[in-house]
Amino acid sequence: KAGVTQTPRYLIKTRGQQVTLSCSPISGHRSVSWYQQTPGQGLQFLFEYFSETQRNKGNFPGRFSGRQFSNSRSEMNVSTLELGDSALYLCASSPPDPSSYNEQFFGPGTRLTVL
Amino acid sequence: SQQGEEDPQALSIQEGENATMNCSYKTSINNLQWYRQNSGRGLVHLILIRSNEREKHSGRLRVTLDTSKKSSSLLITASRAADTASYFCATALTDSWGKLQFGAGTQVVVTP
């Protein structure tokens, strides 16, 4: 099976702009989670989607939003970018097996730089 | 705040030696997972251990879990230069769908 894919791999934006990141989960996986990784804060959970519904959300401002499509692909959007949004954004998918609760497989990430 | 904390923060060993890192967490968990990350890349899933399990093996990896002490350890035996990476523990809490809480990680350097 192909792994989790994320596009684009690198992005450079300026303050005030908005950005959309895309994630395609492993085939058959319906749960997609997003994380932000920075040197200062480490890995922080943004939100999780399952069957096009947001089931869980982390402590991020409303500028961070996401959605999931019927084919389980997910996008996250950050509006009005700030310098502090520079980070590696990671997406992960989970298999449907209940015994694999929250077992997540990550994509390569999108490196976002805000200038 | 982070649920898990790894110890040590950094570890430097030679090829062939064993590497042990520990993880402590604060609240009851459904399971605990270990991940590896090479220099700013994605996380690679290594192993998942459930709250009712005490030990698990996968190749050169051995993971233990002590729920009474809220701690876990990851042992890498016979380290190789390719094991150089950051290692993270992540906890999954019951009824917290899709959310893993990560520690700050242990940076492991294996020199040939």
PDB file of C-alpha atoms in Angstrom:
ATOM      1  CA  LYS A   1       0.000   0.000   0.000  1.00  0.00           C
ATOM      2  CA  ALA A   2       1.145   3.501  -0.668  1.00  0.00           C
ATOM      3  CA  GLY A   3       1.877   5.570   2.423  1.00  0.00           C
ATOM      4  CA  VAL A   4       0.415   8.883   3.485  1.00  0.00           C
ATOM      5  CA  THR A   5       1.193  11.604   0.983  1.00  0.00           C
ATOM      6  CA  GLN A   6       1.308  15.323   1.582  1.00  0.00           C
ATOM      7  CA  THR A   7       1.496  18.169  -0.877  1.00  0.00           C
ATOM      8  CA  PRO A   8       3.249  20.430  -1.295  1.00  0.00           C
ATOM      9  CA  ARG A   9       6.412  19.404   0.505  1.00  0.00           C
ATOM     10  CA  TYR A  10       7.691  22.963   0.863  1.00  0.00           C
ATOM     11  CA  LEU A  11       5.953  26.316   0.909  1.00  0.00           C
ATOM     12  CA  ILE A  12       7.126  29.869   1.377  1.00  0.00           C
ATOM     13  CA  LYS A  13       4.506  32.482   2.138  1.00  0.00           C
ATOM     14  CA  THR A  14       4.453  36.017   3.508  1.00  0.00           C
ATOM     15  CA  ARG A  15       2.640  37.304   6.565  1.00  0.00           C
ATOM     16  CA  GLY A  16      -1.047  37.890   6.027  1.00  0.00           C
ATOM     17  CA  GLN A  17      -1.403  35.348   3.242  1.00  0.00           C
ATOM     18  CA  GLN A  18      -3.321  32.120   3.518  1.00  0.00           C
ATOM     19  CA  VAL A  19      -2.217  28.596   2.717  1.00  0.00           C
ATOM     20  CA  THR A  20      -3.846  25.226   2.005  1.00  0.00           C
ATOM     21  CA  LEU A  21      -2.090  21.946   2.654  1.00  0.00           C
ATOM     22  CA  SER A  22      -3.265  18.599   1.358  1.00  0.00           C
ATOM     23  CA  CYS A  23      -3.077  15.076   2.743  1.00  0.00           C
ATOM     24  CA  SER A  24      -3.998  11.746   1.170  1.00  0.00           C
ATOM     25  CA  PRO A  25      -4.296   8.935   3.718  1.00  0.00           C
ATOM     26  CA  ILE A  26      -3.360   5.307   3.273  1.00  0.00           C
ATOM     27  CA  SER A  27      -5.994   3.491   1.244  1.00  0.00           C
ATOM     28  CA  GLY A  28      -8.769   2.248   3.551  1.00  0.00           C
ATOM     29  CA  HIS A  29      -7.927   4.662   6.360  1.00  0.00           C
ATOM     30  CA  ARG A  30     -10.765   7.041   7.192  1.00  0.00           C
ATOM     31  CA  SER A  31      -9.273   8.960  10.095  1.00  0.00           C
ATOM     32  CA  VAL A  32      -6.872  11.804   9.350  1.00  0.00           C
ATOM     33  CA  SER A  33      -5.086  13.824  12.028  1.00  0.00           C
ATOM     34  CA  TRP A  34      -2.984  16.950  11.637  1.00  0.00           C
ATOM     35  CA  TYR A  35      -0.063  18.110  13.765  1.00  0.00           C
ATOM     36  CA  GLN A  36       2.210  21.124  13.884  1.00  0.00           C
ATOM     37  CA  GLN A  37       5.855  20.600  14.785  1.00  0.00           C
ATOM     38  CA  THR A  38       8.093  23.477  15.842  1.00  0.00           C
ATOM     39  CA  PRO A  39      11.438  23.504  17.691  1.00  0.00           C
ATOM     40  CA  GLY A  40       9.904  25.438  20.573  1.00  0.00           C
ATOM     41  CA  GLN A  41       6.557  23.688  21.072  1.00  0.00           C
ATOM     42  CA  GLY A  42       7.302  20.245  19.698  1.00  0.00           C
ATOM     43  CA  LEU A  43       4.512  18.203  18.167  1.00  0.00           C
ATOM     44  CA  GLN A  44       1.060  19.612  18.783  1.00  0.00           C
ATOM     45  CA  PHE A  45      -2.276  18.193  17.706  1.00  0.00           C
ATOM     46  CA  LEU A  46      -4.369  20.405  15.458  1.00  0.00           C
ATOM     47  CA  PHE A  47      -7.478  18.368  14.634  1.00  0.00           C
ATOM     48  CA  GLU A  48      -8.800  15.027  13.452  1.00  0.00           C
ATOM     49  CA  TYR A  49     -11.357  14.166  10.813  1.00  0.00           C
ATOM     50  CA  PHE A  50     -13.319  10.980  10.308  1.00  0.00           C
ATOM     51  CA  SER A  51     -15.969  10.475   7.636  1.00  0.00           C
ATOM     52  CA  GLU A  52     -15.880  14.179   6.743  1.00  0.00           C
ATOM     53  CA  THR A  53     -16.555  15.226  10.354  1.00  0.00           C
ATOM     54  CA  GLN A  54     -14.177  16.884  12.771  1.00  0.00           C
ATOM     55  CA  ARG A  55     -14.134  14.646  15.839  1.00  0.00           C
ATOM     56  CA  ASN A  56     -11.414  16.283  17.841  1.00  0.00           C
ATOM     57  CA  LYS A  57      -9.647  19.608  17.961  1.00  0.00           C
ATOM     58  CA  GLY A  58      -6.526  20.965  19.615  1.00  0.00           C
ATOM     59  CA  ASN A  59      -5.873  24.377  21.103  1.00  0.00           C
ATOM     60  CA  PHE A  60      -5.183  26.420  18.023  1.00  0.00           C
ATOM     61  CA  PRO A  61      -6.817  29.679  16.954  1.00  0.00           C
ATOM     62  CA  GLY A  62      -9.646  29.737  14.448  1.00  0.00           C
ATOM     63  CA  ARG A  63      -7.198  30.698  11.712  1.00  0.00           C
ATOM     64  CA  PHE A  64      -6.420  27.012  11.510  1.00  0.00           C
ATOM     65  CA  SER A  65      -9.163  25.000   9.870  1.00  0.00           C
ATOM     66  CA  GLY A  66      -9.541  21.773   8.022  1.00  0.00           C
ATOM     67  CA  ARG A  67     -11.882  19.594   6.105  1.00  0.00           C
ATOM     68  CA  GLN A  68     -12.152  16.072   4.808  1.00  0.00           C
ATOM     69  CA  PHE A  69     -13.613  14.856   1.571  1.00  0.00           C
ATOM     70  CA  SER A  70     -15.669  11.760   0.836  1.00  0.00           C
ATOM     71  CA  ASN A  71     -12.560   9.928  -0.407  1.00  0.00           C
ATOM     72  CA  SER A  72     -10.917  10.612   3.029  1.00  0.00           C
ATOM     73  CA  ARG A  73      -8.424  13.089   1.592  1.00  0.00           C
ATOM     74  CA  SER A  74      -8.024  16.048   3.896  1.00  0.00           C
ATOM     75  CA  GLU A  75      -6.933  19.643   3.638  1.00  0.00           C
ATOM     76  CA  MET A  76      -5.938  22.143   6.252  1.00  0.00           C
ATOM     77  CA  ASN A  77      -6.021  25.872   5.795  1.00  0.00           C
ATOM     78  CA  VAL A  78      -4.232  28.602   7.684  1.00  0.00           C
ATOM     79  CA  SER A  79      -5.455  32.120   7.106  1.00  0.00           C
ATOM     80  CA  THR A  80      -3.731  35.408   7.894  1.00  0.00           C
ATOM     81  CA  LEU A  81      -0.345  33.768   8.309  1.00  0.00           C
ATOM     82  CA  GLU A  82       1.934  34.850  11.119  1.00  0.00           C
ATOM     83  CA  LEU A  83       5.681  34.354  11.457  1.00  0.00           C
ATOM     84  CA  GLY A  84       5.006  31.869  14.260  1.00  0.00           C
ATOM     85  CA  ASP A  85       3.116  29.608  11.881  1.00  0.00           C
ATOM     86  CA  SER A  86       6.414  28.552  10.326  1.00  0.00           C
ATOM     87  CA  ALA A  87       6.570  24.858  11.079  1.00  0.00           C
ATOM     88  CA  LEU A  88       6.511  21.329   9.762  1.00  0.00           C
ATOM     89  CA  TYR A  89       2.882  20.288   9.314  1.00  0.00           C
ATOM     90  CA  LEU A  90       2.336  16.569   9.574  1.00  0.00           C
ATOM     91  CA  CYS A  91      -0.673  14.559   8.667  1.00  0.00           C
ATOM     92  CA  ALA A  92      -1.350  11.019   9.830  1.00  0.00           C
ATOM     93  CA  SER A  93      -3.955   8.406   9.063  1.00  0.00           C
ATOM     94  CA  SER A  94      -5.291   5.584  11.187  1.00  0.00           C
ATOM     95  CA  PRO A  95      -6.646   2.170  10.205  1.00  0.00           C
ATOM     96  CA  PRO A  96     -10.307   1.385  10.900  1.00  0.00           C
ATOM     97  CA  ASP A  97      -9.509  -1.611  13.117  1.00  0.00           C
ATOM     98  CA  PRO A  98     -10.730  -0.768  16.660  1.00  0.00           C
ATOM     99  CA  SER A  99      -7.766  -2.645  18.124  1.00  0.00           C
ATOM    100  CA  SER A 100      -5.501  -0.097  16.436  1.00  0.00           C
ATOM    101  CA  TYR A 101      -6.977   2.790  18.378  1.00  0.00           C
ATOM    102  CA  ASN A 102      -5.180   5.986  17.384  1.00  0.00           C
ATOM    103  CA  GLU A 103      -2.353   4.034  15.757  1.00  0.00           C
ATOM    104  CA  GLN A 104      -1.135   6.618  13.310  1.00  0.00           C
ATOM    105  CA  PHE A 105       0.989   6.535  10.196  1.00  0.00           C
ATOM    106  CA  PHE A 106       2.527   9.809   9.179  1.00  0.00           C
ATOM    107  CA  GLY A 107       3.249  11.494   5.910  1.00  0.00           C
ATOM    108  CA  PRO A 108       6.542  13.259   5.105  1.00  0.00           C
ATOM    109  CA  GLY A 109       5.166  16.645   6.147  1.00  0.00           C
ATOM    110  CA  THR A 110       4.867  20.064   4.569  1.00  0.00           C
ATOM    111  CA  ARG A 111       7.526  22.564   5.586  1.00  0.00           C
ATOM    112  CA  LEU A 112       5.902  25.995   5.747  1.00  0.00           C
ATOM    113  CA  THR A 113       8.056  29.091   6.013  1.00  0.00           C
ATOM    114  CA  VAL A 114       6.366  32.423   6.660  1.00  0.00           C
ATOM    115  CA  LEU A 115       8.425  35.516   5.814  1.00  0.00           C
TER     116      LEU A 115
ATOM    117  CA  SER B   1       1.414  20.941  28.067  1.00  0.00           C
ATOM    118  CA  GLN B   2       3.008  17.729  26.906  1.00  0.00           C
ATOM    119  CA  GLN B   3       1.746  14.424  28.226  1.00  0.00           C
ATOM    120  CA  GLY B   4       4.966  12.515  27.745  1.00  0.00           C
ATOM    121  CA  GLU B   5       8.491  13.361  28.660  1.00  0.00           C
ATOM    122  CA  GLU B   6      11.474  11.457  27.342  1.00  0.00           C
ATOM    123  CA  ASP B   7      14.700  10.890  29.141  1.00  0.00           C
ATOM    124  CA  PRO B   8      17.487  11.433  28.250  1.00  0.00           C
ATOM    125  CA  GLN B   9      17.114  14.385  25.901  1.00  0.00           C
ATOM    126  CA  ALA B  10      20.159  13.233  23.973  1.00  0.00           C
ATOM    127  CA  LEU B  11      22.118  10.007  23.737  1.00  0.00           C
ATOM    128  CA  SER B  12      25.390   9.313  21.964  1.00  0.00           C
ATOM    129  CA  ILE B  13      26.545   5.729  21.518  1.00  0.00           C
ATOM    130  CA  GLN B  14      28.735   3.621  19.247  1.00  0.00           C
ATOM    131  CA  GLU B  15      27.570   1.074  16.745  1.00  0.00           C
ATOM    132  CA  GLY B  16      26.835  -2.261  18.358  1.00  0.00           C
ATOM    133  CA  GLU B  17      25.864  -0.782  21.706  1.00  0.00           C
ATOM    134  CA  ASN B  18      22.356  -0.781  23.094  1.00  0.00           C
ATOM    135  CA  ALA B  19      20.326   2.419  23.423  1.00  0.00           C
ATOM    136  CA  THR B  20      17.690   2.858  26.097  1.00  0.00           C
ATOM    137  CA  MET B  21      15.324   5.762  26.421  1.00  0.00           C
ATOM    138  CA  ASN B  22      12.477   6.343  28.823  1.00  0.00           C
ATOM    139  CA  CYS B  23       9.125   8.047  28.670  1.00  0.00           C
ATOM    140  CA  SER B  24       6.932   9.208  31.508  1.00  0.00           C
ATOM    141  CA  TYR B  25       3.358  10.381  31.206  1.00  0.00           C
ATOM    142  CA  LYS B  26       0.754  11.909  33.458  1.00  0.00           C
ATOM    143  CA  THR B  27      -2.693  10.433  32.906  1.00  0.00           C
ATOM    144  CA  SER B  28      -4.244   7.049  32.177  1.00  0.00           C
ATOM    145  CA  ILE B  29      -3.766   5.886  28.630  1.00  0.00           C
ATOM    146  CA  ASN B  30      -5.297   3.540  26.093  1.00  0.00           C
ATOM    147  CA  ASN B  31      -1.944   2.830  24.484  1.00  0.00           C
ATOM    148  CA  LEU B  32       1.537   4.228  24.058  1.00  0.00           C
ATOM    149  CA  GLN B  33       3.431   4.402  20.792  1.00  0.00           C
ATOM    150  CA  TRP B  34       7.018   5.042  19.806  1.00  0.00           C
ATOM    151  CA  TYR B  35       8.046   6.892  16.673  1.00  0.00           C
ATOM    152  CA  ARG B  36      11.327   7.717  14.944  1.00  0.00           C
ATOM    153  CA  GLN B  37      12.028  10.905  13.032  1.00  0.00           C
ATOM    154  CA  ASN B  38      15.029  11.540  10.840  1.00  0.00           C
ATOM    155  CA  SER B  39      16.087  15.177  10.651  1.00  0.00           C
ATOM    156  CA  GLY B  40      12.903  17.122   9.954  1.00  0.00           C
ATOM    157  CA  ARG B  41      11.154  14.362   8.050  1.00  0.00           C
ATOM    158  CA  GLY B  42       7.943  12.523   8.800  1.00  0.00           C
ATOM    159  CA  LEU B  43       7.468  10.244  11.774  1.00  0.00           C
ATOM    160  CA  VAL B  44       7.960   6.524  11.332  1.00  0.00           C
ATOM    161  CA  HIS B  45       5.744   4.319  13.489  1.00  0.00           C
ATOM    162  CA  LEU B  46       7.869   1.831  15.432  1.00  0.00           C
ATOM    163  CA  ILE B  47       5.637   0.041  17.901  1.00  0.00           C
ATOM    164  CA  LEU B  48       2.355   0.299  19.806  1.00  0.00           C
ATOM    165  CA  ILE B  49       1.887  -1.149  23.273  1.00  0.00           C
ATOM    166  CA  ARG B  50      -1.558  -1.318  24.841  1.00  0.00           C
ATOM    167  CA  SER B  51      -2.272  -0.423  28.449  1.00  0.00           C
ATOM    168  CA  ASN B  52      -2.844  -4.087  29.346  1.00  0.00           C
ATOM    169  CA  GLU B  53       0.505  -5.169  27.880  1.00  0.00           C
ATOM    170  CA  ARG B  54       3.802  -5.074  29.736  1.00  0.00           C
ATOM    171  CA  GLU B  55       6.368  -5.817  27.053  1.00  0.00           C
ATOM    172  CA  LYS B  56       6.534  -5.968  23.300  1.00  0.00           C
ATOM    173  CA  HIS B  57       9.241  -6.812  20.792  1.00  0.00           C
ATOM    174  CA  SER B  58       9.746  -5.900  17.167  1.00  0.00           C
ATOM    175  CA  GLY B  59      13.044  -6.859  15.572  1.00  0.00           C
ATOM    176  CA  ARG B  60      15.801  -5.072  17.513  1.00  0.00           C
ATOM    177  CA  LEU B  61      13.257  -3.049  19.484  1.00  0.00           C
ATOM    178  CA  ARG B  62      11.944  -3.886  22.929  1.00  0.00           C
ATOM    179  CA  VAL B  63       9.318  -1.755  24.617  1.00  0.00           C
ATOM    180  CA  THR B  64       8.106  -2.035  28.183  1.00  0.00           C
ATOM    181  CA  LEU B  65       5.163  -0.352  29.830  1.00  0.00           C
ATOM    182  CA  ASP B  66       4.579   0.127  33.548  1.00  0.00           C
ATOM    183  CA  THR B  67       1.162   1.697  34.020  1.00  0.00           C
ATOM    184  CA  SER B  68       1.568   1.879  37.816  1.00  0.00           C
ATOM    185  CA  LYS B  69       4.585   4.144  37.330  1.00  0.00           C
ATOM    186  CA  LYS B  70       3.175   5.754  34.197  1.00  0.00           C
ATOM    187  CA  SER B  71       6.362   5.043  32.322  1.00  0.00           C
ATOM    188  CA  SER B  72       7.660   3.223  29.277  1.00  0.00           C
ATOM    189  CA  SER B  73      11.074   2.386  27.915  1.00  0.00           C
ATOM    190  CA  LEU B  74      12.389   1.728  24.435  1.00  0.00           C
ATOM    191  CA  LEU B  75      15.482  -0.411  23.990  1.00  0.00           C
ATOM    192  CA  ILE B  76      17.288  -0.594  20.672  1.00  0.00           C
ATOM    193  CA  THR B  77      19.749  -3.468  20.657  1.00  0.00           C
ATOM    194  CA  ALA B  78      22.918  -3.642  18.566  1.00  0.00           C
ATOM    195  CA  SER B  79      22.591  -0.061  17.331  1.00  0.00           C
ATOM    196  CA  ARG B  80      23.526   0.896  13.791  1.00  0.00           C
ATOM    197  CA  ALA B  81      24.488   4.250  12.311  1.00  0.00           C
ATOM    198  CA  ALA B  82      21.123   4.208  10.525  1.00  0.00           C
ATOM    199  CA  ASP B  83      19.391   4.341  13.933  1.00  0.00           C
ATOM    200  CA  THR B  84      20.571   7.939  14.309  1.00  0.00           C
ATOM    201  CA  ALA B  85      17.314   9.882  14.711  1.00  0.00           C
ATOM    202  CA  SER B  86      14.975  11.471  17.213  1.00  0.00           C
ATOM    203  CA  TYR B  87      12.687   9.102  19.058  1.00  0.00           C
ATOM    204  CA  PHE B  88       9.308  10.160  20.424  1.00  0.00           C
ATOM    205  CA  CYS B  89       6.825   8.508  22.686  1.00  0.00           C
ATOM    206  CA  ALA B  90       3.176   9.335  22.163  1.00  0.00           C
ATOM    207  CA  THR B  91       0.210   8.516  24.332  1.00  0.00           C
ATOM    208  CA  ALA B  92      -3.346   7.864  23.211  1.00  0.00           C
ATOM    209  CA  LEU B  93      -5.976   8.687  25.768  1.00  0.00           C
ATOM    210  CA  THR B  94      -9.324   6.926  25.811  1.00  0.00           C
ATOM    211  CA  ASP B  95     -12.105   8.885  24.101  1.00  0.00           C
ATOM    212  CA  SER B  96      -9.696  11.315  22.481  1.00  0.00           C
ATOM    213  CA  TRP B  97     -10.100  10.366  18.882  1.00  0.00           C
ATOM    214  CA  GLY B  98      -7.203  10.947  16.561  1.00  0.00           C
ATOM    215  CA  LYS B  99      -5.105  12.737  19.129  1.00  0.00           C
ATOM    216  CA  LEU B 100      -1.670  11.616  20.221  1.00  0.00           C
ATOM    217  CA  GLN B 101       0.226  13.557  22.852  1.00  0.00           C
ATOM    218  CA  PHE B 102       3.932  13.601  22.179  1.00  0.00           C
ATOM    219  CA  GLY B 103       6.934  14.075  24.369  1.00  0.00           C
ATOM    220  CA  ALA B 104       9.867  16.293  23.442  1.00  0.00           C
ATOM    221  CA  GLY B 105      11.874  13.372  22.095  1.00  0.00           C
ATOM    222  CA  THR B 106      15.278  11.783  22.619  1.00  0.00           C
ATOM    223  CA  GLN B 107      17.952  12.604  20.069  1.00  0.00           C
ATOM    224  CA  VAL B 108      20.087   9.514  19.437  1.00  0.00           C
ATOM    225  CA  VAL B 109      23.415   9.639  17.624  1.00  0.00           C
ATOM    226  CA  VAL B 110      25.081   6.350  16.716  1.00  0.00           C
ATOM    227  CA  THR B 111      28.672   6.693  15.582  1.00  0.00           C
ATOM    228  CA  PRO B 112      30.342   4.027  13.420  1.00  0.00           C
TER     229      PRO B 112
END
